Each structure stands twice: as C-alpha cells, then as structure tokens.
Amino acid sequence: MRPAPPPREPVGMTTTSIPRATSEPIIEVTDLHKSYGGRAVVNGVSFSVEEGEIFGILGLNGAGKTTTVECIEGLRKPDSGRIRVAGLDPVTEHKAVTNVLGSQLQESDLQAKLTVREALELYSSFYARPLDWKPLAERLNLTAKLTTRFGGLSGGQKQRLFIALALIGAPRVVVLDELTTGLDPRARRDTWELIEDVRDSGVTVILVTHIMEEAQRLCDRIALIGQGRISALDTPSGLVGRTAGSTVISFTPSAPLDNESLSSLPGLTDVEYKNDRITLSGSDETVNAVISLLVRSRITAHQLRVSDATLDDAFLDLTKS
Amino acid sequence: MTDTTTTASPTAMAPATEGRRVSPRVAVLISETRLFFREPANLFWIIVFPSLILVILGCVPMFREENDDLGGLRLIDIYVPIAVLVAQIVAGIQAMPPTLTGYRERGILRRMSTTPARPSTLLAVQMLLNSALAVLSALLVITVGRLVFSVDLPSHVGGYAVGLLLATAACLATGALVSALASTSRYAAGFASAIFFPALFCVGVWIPVRSMPDTLANVVELTPFGAAASALEQAAAGGWPDWSLLGTLVAWAVVLTAAAIRWFRWE
C-alpha cells in the first residue's frame, strides 16, 4: 500500500492498521518550544507518532495543542526544538512535507462561492500525485453535493470536504484539528467512523481534540497537553488506569452500611453518599472486597453498577496536579 | 481495492489518471476567474460603472458642447481618460482589498500553505485578474466614447498605454497596501472607501485637473491619481506625458508595493 516501507520490516507486518510497527516514527517532536510575546505556549514538548496509529493530542483550550500541530505542519517556526515529519524538516523542507502530510485546519474556510467539485479539482491540481477525487468524494458522502457552493454546506458537510482536501494529496499522515467541534452528535459519530476508516487505509492520524469521548474511542495513544507541556502520554485505558480511583462502584444498600467497614476497604480512594446511594471509587480489589462485605453483612445491593472511570475523570485528575 | 490486507477506504484508491492535468497556477487562475464572475457587484463596478458614468455625463447637453476654456474640446472629451482611471481605482482600491483580506481572514491562504502550492499564487492571480479587468474596462470606456460620443482615440497611443499601465500598477499597489494593513475584510472595505473618494477627486471626477486652481492641481499631481489623470490627458492630446508625471507614478507604485510586501501578514 504505502510507497516506501523500510525493507527490514518483518513479514506479517504488512497490515497497515497495526500501530507501532518497527519502522521509524513518522513524526518526531523533540523538546519543542514556542512562545508569543514572551508567553511560552509550548514549553518543551516531545513525542513521536508511529505509522498507522491514531495519535490524540488532548488538552484544554489554550493548552498549546494547535500551536504544536501548526509547528508540525510548518505553519509556524519553532523557537527551538526539532521536528521531523517522515524525516523531513517542516520549515526548511516545507514543500516536501506538504506531500506527506495532509492538514484539516481549525478555523479555515474556502471561498464561499466555490463548489465542492471545484474545490476538489483545484486542490488535486496542487499535488503531483493526487488521489482521484471522484471515489474520494463518494467515500466521504459528498457526491450529492458536488455542485453545491461551499457557503451552502452544513457544518458536517464542510468538515467532510476538509477531510477530503486533507487526503487528496495521498498523504501518509493527516492532522485533524478539532474536527468535530460544533457538529451534532450524529455528524460527530459519522466523522469518527470516517477517521477510523482513514486509519484503516494506512494513513496515520493526528487528532487534536478536547472531547474526551472522541479521544477515548478513537485514539491508540493520547498525549495530554497542559500549559505547554505533556502531562501524560499513554493509551486511553492506560491513562484511565493511571488515575486513582479508576473503578467506580455504586449501589443502594438494603440496610445501612457502617462507615468504618466501608472506609477500610482495600484500594478505596473515595466514598460518596447521596440520599441512600453509595458511590465508591477504587480498584478491582475494592470491587471484590465490597461484594464480600455485602455478603457477610447480608445486605442486598440494589442497582449495583461497576464502571471504569472515564477519560474525563482521568483528564481532570491528571491536569489537577 | 482488491488488496486483501486493507479494507476499502478513502485512500485505498487509484491515483488520478495522468494527462490533462493543469499546473497549480493555471488551476488557481481558472478557479479565481470563475469566482470573479460569480460576484455581480464586482463586475458591475469594474466593467459597467466607468462606462456608465461616461454615458450619463454625455447625456447632459452641456458636456457635448465645445468649450473655449478647454481649447475647443468638449467636457466629454476630458471625461474619457477620467472614466478610464475610475476603472483602475474601482478595481485596485475598491474591489481587490476586501477579497485579499478576506482570503487571509478566512484562513484560505493558510489552508493553501499546507499544500505544495504557494498562497502567493492566489494573491498574484487576484492582482492579475483585477488589473486585466480594469484594462478591459478602460478599453470599453474608450470604445463607448468613440462610438457614442465621437471622442477621438488617444493621439499618442504609446504614451497613453504607458500612463494607463502605470496607473493600473499604482492603484493595485494602493489596494495591496490596504489589504496588507487591514486585519479584517470589513476594515479593508472601510479603509478602501476612505481612499476611494479622495482618489476619485484627484483624477478629476468632480473637477478635471486642468480646470483646478494651479496650486490644487500641483498638489493633486503629486498623488498617483492626479499624475495619472494629467499623463493620460497629455497623451490623449497627442504628446508623450511629462516625465515628472510618469516618474511620480513609478515612485508611488514602487513605494506602495514595497510597503505592502513589508507589512503583509499571511494570517
């Protein structure tokens, strides 16, 4: 599929959707610094992205996510640090990088009176080896809109067109920046499927988002950025597991439980009482201990729910410190 | 798409067929030309308005009377070069800046800079389009003057052409500087209007430069618009325009272009 995989890649690794192949990382960022007017927006960020993965960059607004990817796209010049995209420098080898990296930008429109078809044709003319835009439009569900002007498209349609434009140069990696912000839940879910599709076709995806659900569902790995630094970098479940109280147990006991036996539960990090309902945060160990405690005390647990903490909880927990 | 190791996907598709492919520059030119003709307001102001002014003025009987103060010319004769310059001002100063600033404001230039094409292509194409239409409009004005009001064609064609092209360049450079300095397209439109009316005054829309009091005429001829008006009038009358006028135009075009390049921001 991809034009030039390193020859030493072992046989059996040809399925492009397997993340972390043994090849060189497609993107390497080392000690990136960028400040505006003396204010450090990106302050020593390092990470690498492996070919074939969906890599999430997650953080609150103003955390430095967009600045980081703009440096990768070569739209901004880093103050210091080293960036390589498929071995290329985005500033000094900008044109070569644009052939490898496709970008869907935040807050970037097209001419209002340009039709979808004209936009696709125009952007494919920019590349030496573009994809055929017709099947691309078909796949992105834009065929019915080819003669519609950009100004007449819905938010979801615009985003699909932007994804098409990011892919039209047949890049090895695409950067999708806050793709689903402002989309309705249906359009958002459709877009998620599309992103998985893109990855399955062998294109590496860098997904910038502040929507936890999106990151948790799509990303193979997530870099959590806060105040210009990476505060955590892990798989979604790794991030969730890293937080204290990663398992949440809640139930309504048939008879009151005494405080002491609850608070001595192993692995417990938090207890909450709300009306008759008890919510415990802890680990797997806590779950077992609660169940045996209930059995021993002959108490029935109504509406017993055991769930993993969400990435939301992890995010709040990790950005707190 | 029959490759068994991958699933059907947007990129698992054949690359576009070779041949009949146009270069990015040509593609941008085609696309921008198309978009230009989708803006009826621009077309009206650049192509129709200058000739329309001439026709309306020509309907006033006084404009068609020979006038001893004008050396036997009619006012309509004097107004042909003025209408020609109105076209340059409308295109360069009124139409172009909001478009260019809008391209920056709306991230169109930014999106282009993530592709192998250069966003400067878009700016260059816009300038080319606006100047081409301005010159076209000038030719239309001259034709209307000739056919409808029997205004003589410019006697010194070379001088007229040089004066016209320098005037186009100076107007585009003014517009480029407005685009460079204005942060939003609304601001650009306001900024452009602030220059638009003084520019119309300087080319003599209200009083032809030759009828202005000497001091005023001397000041007006220091502006690119006044200099262009006098240069075209001299060439229309049959002489090579004064070097001082052409020099003034060149100086403005160079300084304004340099300033526009110096202050233009890509985002």
Coordinates of C-alpha atoms in Angstrom, one line a residue:
Chain A
M1 CA 0.0 0.0 0.0
R2 CA 2.4 2.7 1.2
P3 CA 5.1 3.6 -1.2
A4 CA 8.3 3.0 0.7
P5 CA 8.2 0.9 3.8
P6 CA 11.6 0.2 5.3
P7 CA 12.8 -3.1 4.0
R8 CA 13.7 -4.6 7.4
E9 CA 10.1 -4.6 8.4
P10 CA 9.3 -8.3 9.3
V11 CA 6.9 -10.3 7.2
G12 CA 3.5 -10.3 8.7
M13 CA 3.5 -6.6 9.5
T14 CA 2.0 -5.6 6.2
T15 CA -1.4 -4.9 7.7
T16 CA -1.2 -1.2 7.8
S17 CA -3.6 -0.8 10.7
I18 CA -1.3 -2.3 13.2
P19 CA 0.1 0.6 15.3
R20 CA 3.7 0.7 16.5
A21 CA 5.3 -1.2 13.7
T22 CA 9.0 -1.5 14.0
S23 CA 9.6 1.3 11.4
E24 CA 10.9 4.8 12.2
P25 CA 8.3 7.0 13.7
I26 CA 6.5 9.1 11.1
I27 CA 6.6 12.1 13.3
E28 CA 9.2 13.0 15.9
V29 CA 8.9 16.1 18.0
T30 CA 11.8 16.8 20.4
D31 CA 11.9 19.5 23.0
L32 CA 9.6 21.9 21.1
H33 CA 9.4 25.4 22.4
K34 CA 7.3 28.3 21.1
S35 CA 6.3 31.5 22.7
Y36 CA 4.3 34.5 21.7
G37 CA 5.2 37.9 23.1
G38 CA 7.3 36.3 25.9
R39 CA 4.5 33.9 26.9
A40 CA 5.5 30.3 26.5
V41 CA 2.7 28.5 24.7
V42 CA 4.6 25.3 24.0
N43 CA 7.3 24.6 26.6
G44 CA 9.3 21.5 26.0
V45 CA 7.0 19.1 24.2
S46 CA 8.5 15.8 23.0
F47 CA 6.7 12.8 21.5
S48 CA 6.7 10.6 18.5
V49 CA 3.9 9.1 16.4
E50 CA 4.2 5.7 14.8
E51 CA 3.0 5.0 11.4
G52 CA -0.6 3.6 11.3
E53 CA -1.8 4.9 14.7
I54 CA -4.4 7.4 15.7
F55 CA -2.5 9.7 18.0
G56 CA -4.5 12.0 20.1
I57 CA -3.4 15.4 21.3
L58 CA -5.8 16.3 24.1
G59 CA -5.9 19.4 26.3
L60 CA -8.0 22.3 27.4
N61 CA -8.4 25.3 25.2
G62 CA -5.2 27.3 25.1
A63 CA -3.0 24.4 26.3
G64 CA -0.8 24.6 23.2
K65 CA -2.3 21.8 21.1
T66 CA -2.9 23.8 18.0
T67 CA 0.4 25.6 18.2
T68 CA 2.1 22.2 18.5
V69 CA 0.5 20.8 15.3
E70 CA 1.0 24.1 13.5
C71 CA 4.7 23.7 14.0
I72 CA 4.4 20.1 12.7
E73 CA 2.5 21.4 9.6
G74 CA 5.3 24.0 9.1
L75 CA 2.8 26.9 9.5
R76 CA 4.8 28.2 12.5
K77 CA 8.5 28.2 13.1
P78 CA 9.5 26.7 16.4
D79 CA 11.7 28.9 18.7
S80 CA 13.7 25.8 19.5
G81 CA 13.4 22.0 19.3
R82 CA 13.4 19.6 16.5
I83 CA 10.6 18.3 14.3
R84 CA 10.7 15.6 11.7
V85 CA 7.8 14.5 9.5
A86 CA 8.9 11.3 7.6
G87 CA 12.4 12.5 8.2
L88 CA 11.8 16.0 6.8
D89 CA 12.0 19.4 8.5
P90 CA 8.6 21.2 8.2
V91 CA 10.3 24.6 7.9
T92 CA 13.2 24.1 5.6
E93 CA 11.6 21.3 3.6
H94 CA 8.1 22.7 3.7
K95 CA 7.1 21.6 0.2
A96 CA 8.3 18.1 0.6
V97 CA 6.4 17.9 3.9
T98 CA 3.1 19.0 2.3
N99 CA 3.3 16.0 0.1
V100 CA 3.5 13.7 3.0
L101 CA 1.2 15.5 5.5
G102 CA -2.4 16.5 4.9
S103 CA -4.0 19.1 7.2
Q104 CA -7.5 19.9 8.2
L105 CA -7.2 23.2 9.9
Q106 CA -9.2 24.8 12.6
E107 CA -11.0 27.9 11.5
S108 CA -10.1 27.8 7.9
D109 CA -12.7 28.2 5.2
L110 CA -12.8 28.1 1.5
Q111 CA -14.1 30.7 -0.9
A112 CA -17.9 30.8 -0.3
K113 CA -18.9 30.5 -4.0
L114 CA -16.5 27.7 -4.8
T115 CA -18.4 24.4 -5.4
V116 CA -17.4 21.1 -3.8
R117 CA -16.4 19.8 -7.2
E118 CA -14.3 22.8 -8.0
A119 CA -12.6 22.7 -4.6
L120 CA -11.7 19.0 -5.1
E121 CA -10.4 19.7 -8.6
L122 CA -8.5 22.8 -7.5
Y123 CA -6.8 21.1 -4.6
S124 CA -5.9 18.0 -6.6
S125 CA -4.1 20.2 -9.1
F126 CA -1.7 21.2 -6.3
Y127 CA -0.2 17.8 -6.0
A128 CA 2.0 15.8 -8.3
R129 CA 0.2 12.5 -7.5
P130 CA -3.2 13.3 -6.1
L131 CA -5.9 10.7 -5.5
D132 CA -8.8 10.5 -7.9
W133 CA -11.2 12.9 -6.3
K134 CA -14.4 11.1 -7.5
P135 CA -14.1 8.0 -5.4
L136 CA -12.9 10.1 -2.6
A137 CA -16.0 12.3 -2.7
E138 CA -18.1 9.1 -3.0
R139 CA -16.5 7.7 0.2
L140 CA -16.9 10.9 2.1
N141 CA -20.5 11.1 1.0
L142 CA -20.1 14.3 -0.9
T143 CA -21.2 13.1 -4.4
A144 CA -24.7 14.6 -4.0
K145 CA -23.2 17.9 -3.0
L146 CA -20.7 18.3 -5.8
T147 CA -22.4 21.3 -7.4
T148 CA -23.2 22.9 -4.0
R149 CA -21.2 26.0 -3.2
F150 CA -19.1 25.9 0.0
G151 CA -21.2 28.6 1.6
G152 CA -24.3 26.4 1.2
L153 CA -22.9 23.3 3.0
S154 CA -23.8 22.3 6.6
G155 CA -21.1 22.1 9.2
G156 CA -20.7 18.4 8.8
Q157 CA -20.5 18.6 5.1
K158 CA -17.8 21.3 5.3
Q159 CA -15.8 19.1 7.7
R160 CA -16.1 16.1 5.3
L161 CA -14.9 18.3 2.5
F162 CA -12.0 19.5 4.6
I163 CA -11.1 15.8 5.3
A164 CA -11.3 15.1 1.6
L165 CA -8.9 18.1 0.9
A166 CA -6.5 16.8 3.6
L167 CA -6.5 13.4 1.9
I168 CA -6.4 14.4 -1.7
G169 CA -2.7 14.6 -1.9
A170 CA -2.4 10.9 -0.8
P171 CA -0.6 11.8 2.4
R172 CA 1.0 9.3 4.8
V173 CA -0.2 11.3 7.8
V174 CA -3.1 13.7 8.4
V175 CA -3.6 16.2 11.1
L176 CA -7.2 16.7 12.1
D177 CA -7.6 19.7 14.4
E178 CA -10.9 20.0 16.4
L179 CA -12.7 18.2 13.6
T180 CA -16.0 17.6 15.4
T181 CA -16.3 20.8 17.4
G182 CA -19.7 22.3 16.5
L183 CA -21.1 19.1 14.9
D184 CA -24.3 17.5 16.1
P185 CA -23.9 14.1 17.8
R186 CA -25.0 12.2 14.6
A187 CA -22.5 14.0 12.4
R188 CA -19.8 13.6 15.0
R189 CA -20.3 9.8 15.1
D190 CA -20.2 9.6 11.3
T191 CA -17.0 11.6 11.4
W192 CA -15.5 9.2 13.9
E193 CA -16.2 6.2 11.6
L194 CA -14.6 8.1 8.8
I195 CA -11.4 8.7 10.9
E196 CA -11.2 5.0 11.7
D197 CA -11.6 4.3 8.0
V198 CA -8.8 6.7 7.1
R199 CA -6.5 4.9 9.6
D200 CA -7.5 1.5 8.3
S201 CA -6.4 2.6 4.9
G202 CA -2.9 3.1 6.3
V203 CA -2.9 6.8 6.9
T204 CA -1.6 7.9 10.2
V205 CA -3.9 10.3 12.0
I206 CA -3.0 13.0 14.5
L207 CA -6.2 14.0 16.2
V208 CA -6.4 17.3 18.1
T209 CA -9.4 17.4 20.4
H210 CA -10.8 18.5 23.7
I211 CA -13.6 16.0 23.5
M212 CA -12.7 13.1 25.9
E213 CA -15.2 10.7 24.4
E214 CA -13.7 11.2 21.0
A215 CA -10.2 10.6 22.2
Q216 CA -11.2 7.6 24.2
R217 CA -13.0 6.0 21.3
L218 CA -10.5 6.7 18.5
C219 CA -7.0 7.1 19.8
D220 CA -4.4 4.4 20.1
R221 CA -2.3 6.7 22.2
I222 CA -3.0 10.1 23.7
A223 CA -0.7 12.9 24.7
L224 CA -2.3 15.1 27.3
I225 CA -1.1 18.7 27.0
G226 CA -1.5 21.2 29.7
Q227 CA 0.2 24.6 30.0
G228 CA 2.5 23.9 27.0
R229 CA 3.8 20.6 28.4
I230 CA 2.9 16.9 28.0
S231 CA 1.5 15.9 31.3
A232 CA 0.8 12.3 30.3
L233 CA 1.3 10.1 27.3
D234 CA -0.4 6.7 27.2
T235 CA -3.1 4.6 25.7
P236 CA -6.6 5.7 26.7
S237 CA -7.0 2.8 29.1
G238 CA -3.5 3.4 30.4
L239 CA -4.5 7.0 31.2
V240 CA -7.7 5.9 32.9
G241 CA -5.9 3.2 34.9
R242 CA -3.2 5.7 35.9
T243 CA -5.7 7.8 37.9
A244 CA -6.5 6.9 41.4
G245 CA -10.0 5.5 41.7
S246 CA -10.2 4.1 38.2
T247 CA -13.1 1.9 39.0
V248 CA -16.4 3.2 40.3
I249 CA -18.8 1.1 42.3
S250 CA -22.3 2.4 43.1
F251 CA -25.3 0.8 44.8
T252 CA -28.2 1.4 47.1
P253 CA -27.8 -0.9 50.1
S254 CA -31.0 -2.6 51.6
A255 CA -29.8 -1.7 55.1
P256 CA -27.3 1.0 56.3
L257 CA -23.7 0.0 56.0
D258 CA -21.4 1.3 58.7
N259 CA -18.9 3.8 57.7
E260 CA -15.9 2.1 59.2
S261 CA -16.2 -1.2 57.3
L262 CA -16.5 0.8 54.1
S263 CA -13.6 3.1 54.7
S264 CA -11.3 0.1 55.5
L265 CA -11.9 -1.4 52.0
P266 CA -8.7 -2.1 50.2
G267 CA -7.8 0.3 47.3
L268 CA -10.5 2.7 48.2
T269 CA -9.9 6.3 47.2
D270 CA -13.2 8.0 47.7
V271 CA -16.6 7.4 49.2
E272 CA -19.7 9.5 48.4
Y273 CA -23.1 9.3 49.9
K274 CA -26.1 10.7 48.1
N275 CA -29.5 10.0 49.6
D276 CA -29.3 6.2 50.1
R277 CA -26.9 5.6 47.3
I278 CA -23.2 5.0 48.0
T279 CA -20.6 5.6 45.3
L280 CA -17.1 4.2 45.9
S281 CA -14.0 4.9 43.8
G282 CA -11.2 2.3 43.9
S283 CA -9.7 -0.6 42.1
D284 CA -10.6 -4.1 41.1
E285 CA -9.6 -5.2 44.6
T286 CA -12.2 -2.8 46.0
V287 CA -14.9 -4.4 43.9
N288 CA -14.3 -7.9 45.3
A289 CA -14.0 -6.5 48.8
V290 CA -17.3 -4.7 48.6
I291 CA -19.1 -7.8 47.3
S292 CA -17.8 -9.9 50.2
L293 CA -18.6 -7.2 52.7
L294 CA -22.2 -7.1 51.4
V295 CA -22.4 -10.9 51.5
R296 CA -21.0 -11.0 55.1
S297 CA -23.4 -8.3 56.3
R298 CA -26.3 -9.9 54.5
I299 CA -27.1 -6.7 52.7
T300 CA -28.5 -6.6 49.2
A301 CA -27.1 -4.1 46.8
H302 CA -29.9 -2.6 44.7
Q303 CA -28.9 -1.3 41.3
L304 CA -25.3 -2.3 41.7
R305 CA -23.2 -0.7 39.0
V306 CA -19.5 -1.2 38.4
S307 CA -17.9 1.0 35.8
D308 CA -14.5 2.2 34.7
A309 CA -13.8 5.9 35.3
T310 CA -13.9 7.8 32.0
L311 CA -11.1 9.6 30.3
D312 CA -12.9 12.7 31.6
D313 CA -12.1 11.7 35.1
A314 CA -8.6 10.8 34.2
F315 CA -8.2 14.1 32.4
L316 CA -9.4 16.1 35.4
D317 CA -7.3 14.1 37.7
L318 CA -4.1 14.4 35.7
T319 CA -4.5 18.1 34.9
K320 CA -5.2 18.8 38.6
S321 CA -1.7 18.0 39.7
Chain B
M1 CA -9.2 -2.0 -3.8
T2 CA -8.8 -5.8 -4.1
D3 CA -5.8 -5.8 -1.8
T4 CA -6.7 -8.2 0.9
T5 CA -4.6 -6.6 3.6
T6 CA -6.5 -3.4 3.6
T7 CA -10.1 -2.5 3.9
A8 CA -12.0 -0.3 1.5
S9 CA -11.2 3.2 2.4
P10 CA -10.9 6.7 1.1
T11 CA -7.2 6.4 0.2
A12 CA -7.2 2.9 -1.0
M13 CA -8.0 4.2 -4.4
A14 CA -6.2 4.6 -7.6
P15 CA -4.3 7.8 -8.0
A16 CA -5.8 10.3 -10.5
T17 CA -5.0 9.5 -14.1
E18 CA -2.1 11.4 -15.6
G19 CA -2.6 13.7 -18.5
R20 CA -5.0 16.7 -18.9
R21 CA -3.6 18.0 -15.7
V22 CA -3.1 21.7 -15.3
S23 CA -0.4 23.4 -13.2
P24 CA -1.4 24.8 -9.8
R25 CA -1.1 28.4 -11.2
V26 CA -3.4 27.8 -14.1
A27 CA -5.8 25.9 -11.8
V28 CA -5.9 28.9 -9.4
L29 CA -6.3 31.3 -12.3
I30 CA -9.3 29.3 -13.7
S31 CA -10.9 29.0 -10.3
E32 CA -10.5 32.6 -9.3
T33 CA -11.7 33.8 -12.7
R34 CA -14.8 31.7 -12.3
L35 CA -15.3 33.1 -8.8
F36 CA -14.8 36.6 -10.0
F37 CA -17.7 36.2 -12.5
R38 CA -19.9 35.0 -9.6
E39 CA -19.6 38.4 -8.0
P40 CA -22.0 40.6 -9.9
A41 CA -21.2 43.6 -7.8
N42 CA -17.5 43.5 -8.7
L43 CA -18.4 43.1 -12.4
F44 CA -20.8 46.0 -12.3
W45 CA -18.3 48.3 -10.6
I46 CA -15.3 47.4 -12.6
I47 CA -16.8 46.8 -16.1
V48 CA -20.0 48.7 -16.2
F49 CA -19.8 51.6 -13.9
P50 CA -16.9 53.6 -15.6
S51 CA -18.6 53.5 -19.0
L52 CA -22.0 54.2 -17.3
I53 CA -20.6 57.4 -15.8
L54 CA -19.4 58.5 -19.2
V55 CA -22.8 57.8 -20.8
I56 CA -24.7 59.6 -18.1
L57 CA -22.4 62.6 -18.3
G58 CA -22.7 62.5 -22.1
C59 CA -26.4 62.8 -21.8
V60 CA -26.0 66.3 -20.3
P61 CA -26.1 68.6 -23.4
M62 CA -23.5 70.9 -21.8
F63 CA -21.0 68.1 -21.9
R64 CA -21.2 67.8 -25.6
E65 CA -20.7 71.5 -26.3
E66 CA -17.3 72.7 -27.5
N67 CA -15.8 74.9 -24.8
D68 CA -13.3 77.6 -25.5
D69 CA -11.9 77.3 -21.9
L70 CA -10.9 73.8 -22.8
G71 CA -9.2 74.8 -26.0
G72 CA -12.1 73.8 -28.2
L73 CA -12.6 70.4 -26.6
R74 CA -15.9 69.2 -25.1
L75 CA -16.2 68.2 -21.5
I76 CA -17.0 64.6 -22.7
D77 CA -13.6 64.5 -24.3
I78 CA -11.9 65.4 -21.0
Y79 CA -14.0 62.8 -19.1
V80 CA -12.9 59.8 -21.2
P81 CA -9.5 59.5 -19.5
I82 CA -11.1 60.3 -16.2
A83 CA -13.6 57.4 -16.6
V84 CA -10.6 55.2 -17.7
L85 CA -8.9 55.9 -14.4
V86 CA -12.1 55.4 -12.4
A87 CA -12.0 51.8 -13.7
Q88 CA -8.4 51.4 -12.3
I89 CA -9.4 52.9 -9.0
V90 CA -12.5 50.7 -8.6
A91 CA -10.6 47.5 -9.4
G92 CA -7.5 48.1 -7.4
I93 CA -8.8 50.0 -4.4
Q94 CA -12.4 49.1 -4.0
A95 CA -12.8 45.5 -5.3
M96 CA -9.5 43.9 -4.6
P97 CA -8.6 44.7 -0.9
P98 CA -11.7 43.1 0.7
T99 CA -11.2 40.0 -1.3
L100 CA -7.5 39.6 -0.4
T101 CA -8.0 40.5 3.2
G102 CA -11.0 38.0 3.3
Y103 CA -8.7 35.3 2.0
R104 CA -6.4 35.9 4.8
E105 CA -9.1 36.4 7.4
R106 CA -11.0 33.3 6.5
G107 CA -7.9 31.1 6.5
I108 CA -7.9 30.4 2.8
L109 CA -4.3 31.4 2.4
R110 CA -3.4 29.2 5.5
R111 CA -5.1 26.2 4.0
M112 CA -3.2 26.7 0.8
S113 CA 0.1 26.9 2.6
T114 CA -0.5 23.3 3.9
T115 CA -0.4 22.1 0.2
P116 CA 2.5 22.1 -2.2
A117 CA 1.0 25.2 -3.9
R118 CA 2.1 28.6 -2.6
P119 CA -0.5 31.0 -1.3
S120 CA 1.2 33.9 -3.0
T121 CA -0.2 32.4 -6.2
L122 CA -3.6 33.3 -5.1
L123 CA -2.6 36.9 -4.4
A124 CA -0.8 37.2 -7.8
V125 CA -3.8 35.8 -9.6
Q126 CA -6.2 38.2 -7.9
M127 CA -3.9 41.1 -8.9
L128 CA -3.7 39.8 -12.4
L129 CA -7.5 39.4 -12.7
N130 CA -8.3 42.8 -11.3
S131 CA -5.8 44.6 -13.5
A132 CA -6.9 42.7 -16.6
L133 CA -10.5 43.6 -16.0
A134 CA -9.6 47.2 -15.2
V135 CA -7.7 47.5 -18.5
L136 CA -10.6 45.8 -20.3
S137 CA -13.0 48.3 -18.7
A138 CA -10.6 51.1 -19.9
L139 CA -10.9 49.9 -23.4
L140 CA -14.6 49.7 -23.1
V141 CA -14.7 53.3 -21.9
I142 CA -12.6 54.4 -24.9
T143 CA -14.8 52.4 -27.3
V144 CA -18.0 53.9 -25.9
G145 CA -16.5 57.4 -26.1
R146 CA -15.6 56.8 -29.7
L147 CA -18.8 55.2 -30.9
V148 CA -21.4 57.1 -28.8
F149 CA -19.8 60.5 -28.4
S150 CA -17.3 60.6 -31.2
V151 CA -14.4 61.2 -28.8
D152 CA -11.1 61.0 -30.7
L153 CA -9.0 58.0 -29.9
P154 CA -5.8 58.8 -27.9
S155 CA -3.4 60.5 -30.3
H156 CA -0.2 59.2 -28.7
V157 CA -1.1 55.6 -28.2
G158 CA 2.2 54.6 -26.7
G159 CA 2.2 57.4 -24.1
Y160 CA -1.4 56.6 -23.3
A161 CA -0.7 52.9 -22.8
V162 CA 2.3 53.6 -20.6
G163 CA 0.3 56.1 -18.5
L164 CA -2.6 53.6 -18.2
L165 CA -0.4 50.7 -17.2
L166 CA 1.5 52.7 -14.6
A167 CA -1.9 54.0 -13.2
T168 CA -3.1 50.4 -13.0
A169 CA 0.1 49.4 -11.2
A170 CA -0.2 52.3 -8.7
C171 CA -3.9 51.6 -8.0
L172 CA -3.2 47.9 -7.4
A173 CA -0.3 48.7 -5.2
T174 CA -2.5 51.0 -3.2
G175 CA -5.0 48.2 -2.9
A176 CA -2.3 45.7 -1.9
L177 CA -1.2 48.0 0.9
V178 CA -4.8 48.4 2.1
S179 CA -5.1 44.6 2.1
A180 CA -1.8 44.3 4.0
L181 CA -2.7 46.8 6.7
A182 CA -6.4 45.8 7.3
S183 CA -7.0 43.0 9.7
T184 CA -10.5 42.1 8.5
S185 CA -12.3 42.4 5.2
R186 CA -14.8 44.8 6.7
Y187 CA -12.0 47.0 7.9
A188 CA -10.4 46.7 4.4
A189 CA -13.6 47.9 2.8
G190 CA -13.9 50.9 5.1
F191 CA -10.2 51.7 4.6
A192 CA -10.7 51.4 0.9
S193 CA -13.7 53.7 0.8
A194 CA -11.6 56.3 2.7
I195 CA -9.1 56.3 -0.1
F196 CA -11.7 55.8 -2.9
F197 CA -13.4 59.2 -2.8
P198 CA -10.2 61.3 -2.5
A199 CA -8.8 59.2 -5.4
L200 CA -11.8 59.9 -7.5
F201 CA -11.4 63.6 -6.6
C202 CA -7.7 63.5 -7.7
V203 CA -8.4 62.0 -11.1
G204 CA -10.9 64.8 -11.6
V205 CA -14.3 63.3 -11.4
W206 CA -15.7 66.4 -9.8
I207 CA -13.4 69.0 -11.4
P208 CA -11.0 67.9 -14.1
V209 CA -7.4 68.5 -13.0
R210 CA -6.8 71.0 -15.9
S211 CA -9.7 73.1 -14.5
M212 CA -8.4 73.1 -10.9
P213 CA -6.7 76.2 -9.5
D214 CA -2.9 75.9 -10.1
T215 CA -1.9 75.2 -6.5
L216 CA -4.5 72.5 -6.1
A217 CA -3.6 70.9 -9.5
N218 CA 0.1 70.9 -8.4
V219 CA -0.8 69.1 -5.2
V220 CA -3.1 66.7 -6.9
E221 CA -0.4 65.8 -9.5
L222 CA 1.8 64.6 -6.6
T223 CA -0.7 61.8 -6.0
P224 CA -0.6 58.8 -8.3
F225 CA -4.2 59.5 -9.3
G226 CA -3.7 63.2 -10.3
A227 CA -0.4 62.3 -12.0
A228 CA -2.2 59.6 -14.0
A229 CA -5.0 61.9 -15.0
S230 CA -2.7 64.6 -16.3
A231 CA -0.5 61.9 -18.1
L232 CA -3.5 60.4 -19.9
E233 CA -4.8 63.8 -20.8
Q234 CA -1.5 64.8 -22.4
A235 CA -1.2 61.5 -24.3
A236 CA -4.8 61.9 -25.4
A237 CA -3.9 65.3 -26.8
G238 CA -1.0 63.8 -28.7
G239 CA 2.1 64.3 -26.6
W240 CA 4.3 62.0 -24.6
P241 CA 3.4 62.5 -21.0
D242 CA 5.7 64.6 -18.8
W243 CA 8.4 62.5 -17.3
S244 CA 7.7 64.1 -13.9
L245 CA 4.2 62.6 -14.1
L246 CA 5.4 59.2 -15.1
G247 CA 8.1 59.4 -12.5
T248 CA 5.5 60.2 -9.8
L249 CA 3.5 57.1 -10.9
V250 CA 6.5 54.8 -10.9
A251 CA 7.6 56.1 -7.5
W252 CA 4.2 55.5 -5.9
A253 CA 3.9 52.1 -7.4
V254 CA 7.3 51.1 -6.1
V255 CA 6.9 52.5 -2.7
L256 CA 3.4 51.2 -2.2
T257 CA 4.3 47.8 -3.4
A258 CA 7.3 47.6 -1.1
A259 CA 5.2 48.8 1.8
A260 CA 2.6 46.2 1.0
I261 CA 5.2 43.4 0.9
R262 CA 6.8 44.7 4.1
W263 CA 3.5 44.7 6.1
F264 CA 1.6 41.9 4.5
R265 CA 0.7 39.2 7.0
W266 CA -0.2 35.7 5.9
E267 CA -2.5 35.2 8.8

